Amino acid sequence: MYRLVYVSTAVEGLADDDIDSILNVSQSNNDERYLTGFLAQNGRSFMQALEGERDEVLNTYQRIMRDDRHQGVTQIIGEPVEKRAFPEWSMNYHRVDDDEGSSTMVVRQDESIDALLNPDMPRDLLYLFSKFLRMR
């Protein structure tokens, strides 16, 4: 099992429809490849975790790096892991709204909002996503 986390910046003018498309394609592709993960958006910044067999994760990351809907793709974690932090999410998504500072959750596979950042996930990953979601 392997986990990769990266950050990137959306290109100017990326629309909600583009993000919906990314999520739908990602969820379908991840199901086929037995990948799980979490995508967080804060303004134009993205942070994503991908988990699964190492080759599948790295191949998916290579495709992500070539996607022209974002730039500055930078890997911040790439490590073997014993278990998944997001075992039931083929791809879950959380967006921090810029206007009001509140959060909107797009729920995938009937997960509750309370499960957004599971306190049982690895502390470094919990800290990383928690800090990212609170950035201003």
XYZ file of C-alpha atoms in Angstrom:
136
model
C 0.000 0.000 0.000
C 1.272 3.465 -0.911
C 0.110 7.018 -0.141
C 0.922 10.130 -2.140
C -0.124 13.667 -1.232
C 0.381 16.650 -3.517
C -0.627 20.287 -3.777
C -1.379 22.353 -6.869
C -2.975 25.603 -7.988
C -5.983 25.780 -10.302
C -5.569 27.705 -13.521
C -7.335 31.030 -13.716
C -11.006 30.583 -14.596
C -11.422 26.955 -13.495
C -15.204 26.592 -13.152
C -17.347 24.518 -10.810
C -18.347 22.392 -13.818
C -14.670 21.569 -14.360
C -14.319 20.475 -10.750
C -17.496 18.355 -11.000
C -16.007 16.672 -14.061
C -12.713 16.037 -12.259
C -14.539 14.486 -9.308
C -16.768 12.252 -11.414
C -13.931 10.975 -13.590
C -11.645 10.532 -10.570
C -14.230 8.552 -8.650
C -14.856 6.234 -11.598
C -11.148 5.762 -12.390
C -10.238 5.265 -8.746
C -12.931 2.601 -8.317
C -11.436 0.676 -11.252
C -7.903 0.962 -9.853
C -8.800 0.318 -6.186
C -7.553 3.781 -5.238
C -8.965 5.814 -2.400
C -8.393 9.428 -1.544
C -9.423 12.887 -0.569
C -9.343 16.158 -2.517
C -9.473 19.449 -0.635
C -9.877 22.843 -2.260
C -9.119 26.135 -0.565
C -9.562 28.997 -3.011
C -7.478 28.107 -6.073
C -5.267 25.730 -4.062
C -5.769 21.979 -4.031
C -4.403 19.221 -1.832
C -5.040 15.599 -2.707
C -4.194 12.284 -1.079
C -4.170 9.100 -3.154
C -3.838 5.613 -1.677
C -3.517 2.180 -3.235
C -0.995 -0.091 -4.884
C 2.200 1.883 -5.514
C 2.224 1.522 -9.308
C -1.438 2.570 -9.604
C -0.880 5.614 -7.377
C 2.234 6.687 -9.284
C 0.593 6.167 -12.695
C -2.398 8.234 -11.589
C -0.090 10.953 -10.263
C 1.704 11.078 -13.641
C -1.652 11.711 -15.368
C -2.534 14.357 -12.769
C 0.763 16.156 -13.401
C -0.069 16.418 -17.117
C -3.561 17.874 -16.493
C -3.593 21.472 -17.735
C -6.414 22.540 -15.391
C -3.852 23.147 -12.653
C -0.221 24.127 -12.287
C 2.612 23.921 -9.774
C 1.895 20.282 -8.936
C 4.184 19.417 -6.029
C 4.389 16.109 -4.200
C 4.695 16.560 -0.446
C 4.304 12.950 0.718
C 5.088 9.672 -1.002
C 5.361 6.733 1.362
C 4.503 3.096 1.896
C 1.696 2.683 4.429
C 0.185 -0.271 6.242
C -3.422 0.830 5.895
C -5.550 3.419 4.160
C -6.524 6.693 5.820
C -9.548 6.987 3.489
C -10.637 3.353 3.086
C -14.190 4.000 1.944
C -13.707 7.052 -0.272
C -12.867 6.430 -3.909
C -12.623 10.217 -3.956
C -14.133 12.556 -1.418
C -14.034 16.321 -1.816
C -14.126 19.278 0.533
C -14.125 22.936 -0.474
C -13.571 25.899 1.796
C -15.791 28.754 0.612
C -13.866 31.987 0.152
C -16.814 34.306 0.659
C -17.979 33.361 4.128
C -15.202 31.217 5.488
C -17.639 28.346 5.895
C -17.195 24.870 4.499
C -19.150 22.984 1.899
C -18.879 19.244 1.626
C -19.582 17.261 -1.479
C -20.352 13.882 0.010
C -19.286 10.767 -1.862
C -20.561 7.279 -1.022
C -22.890 8.408 1.782
C -20.141 9.570 4.125
C -21.229 11.974 6.831
C -19.687 15.404 7.164
C -18.497 14.369 10.643
C -16.195 11.836 8.956
C -14.427 14.526 6.937
C -11.216 14.353 8.949
C -11.344 11.122 10.881
C -9.441 11.495 14.150
C -8.128 7.926 13.692
C -6.221 8.816 10.536
C -2.433 9.238 10.846
C -1.621 12.343 12.870
C 0.700 13.849 10.247
C -1.983 13.521 7.571
C -4.677 14.891 9.871
C -2.452 17.854 10.725
C -1.557 18.486 7.074
C -5.150 18.572 5.817
C -6.371 20.464 8.870
C -3.787 23.220 8.284
C -4.532 23.319 4.562
C -8.286 23.713 5.134
C -7.696 26.572 7.594
C -5.316 28.539 5.329
C -6.353 32.042 4.338
